[in-house]
Amino acid sequence: MANGLADGDGIGNAHVMDDFVFGGVEAPDGQALLASERKSKLGIHHQPVDPTTVQPQTPVPISVQVGPDVLVDRVAVYVSSDGRPPSGSRGVPTIGFVVECSPVETLWEPLVWGYVQVWTAEVPGLPSGTHVQYQIEGWADAGGSHWSREEKLDSWAEEACVHSYTVDPPEPPDWAVEAVVYHVFVDRFTGVEGRWLEPAEMNEFTGGTLAGVTQRLGYIEALGVTAVWLSPFFQCASYHGYDTVDYYTVDP
């Protein structure tokens, strides 16, 4: 019976084909990306707020992922809406209020070879214009506390991450309505003089840089462009930048 592997290959010897755009995990860069993905499955992580536009007086669902390396009996969200950062411990708020999470799903995660738990809660609806801040804590009755740190965004974070959203955010600025936007693919646009690369393969870096874009702003403006949209330029393993691993480091 066909199993999708090359003839004669076992699972351990299966060849992972290189994807033209996003690469293959067997390459060194792919291994770094895979390690980052594994890290995102460990500890406590907050899943994105959905919907991204929060309407007034509408409850906001909060989803939390707890990795197999963390033992928790309870998960809580500490919320503030008065401009001060939230604060609390083991379910007792000291600034703002607390919303307790409930476990809703347990999933097998092959990347870490263990079970990942999903917990959810709802933050009560608040008036238009309210800026909401919150922190997420998980703990076991007989153990210590663990906080959502979102290390994929900030690998140097030593304190619990403060998440936030604004209820009914303002409309787009007036300038955006009439804007002529030019999308610059940084690596493929241009580099500074003398640093352009000649890649052997189409999925390799060509040497385009932010400095190169800056030097060509006059050219872009002459096209009638009023706004520039840059492709991702943070540290990553690929030329396109859409597999960023550190949002606090600009890729040289």
Coordinates of C-alpha atoms in Angstrom, one line a residue, residues 12 25 222 242 251:
G12 CA 12.9 7.5 10.0
V25 CA 12.9 21.5 8.1
A222 CA 8.7 59.8 -7.8
Y242 CA 7.4 35.5 7.0
D251 CA 17.8 40.9 10.4

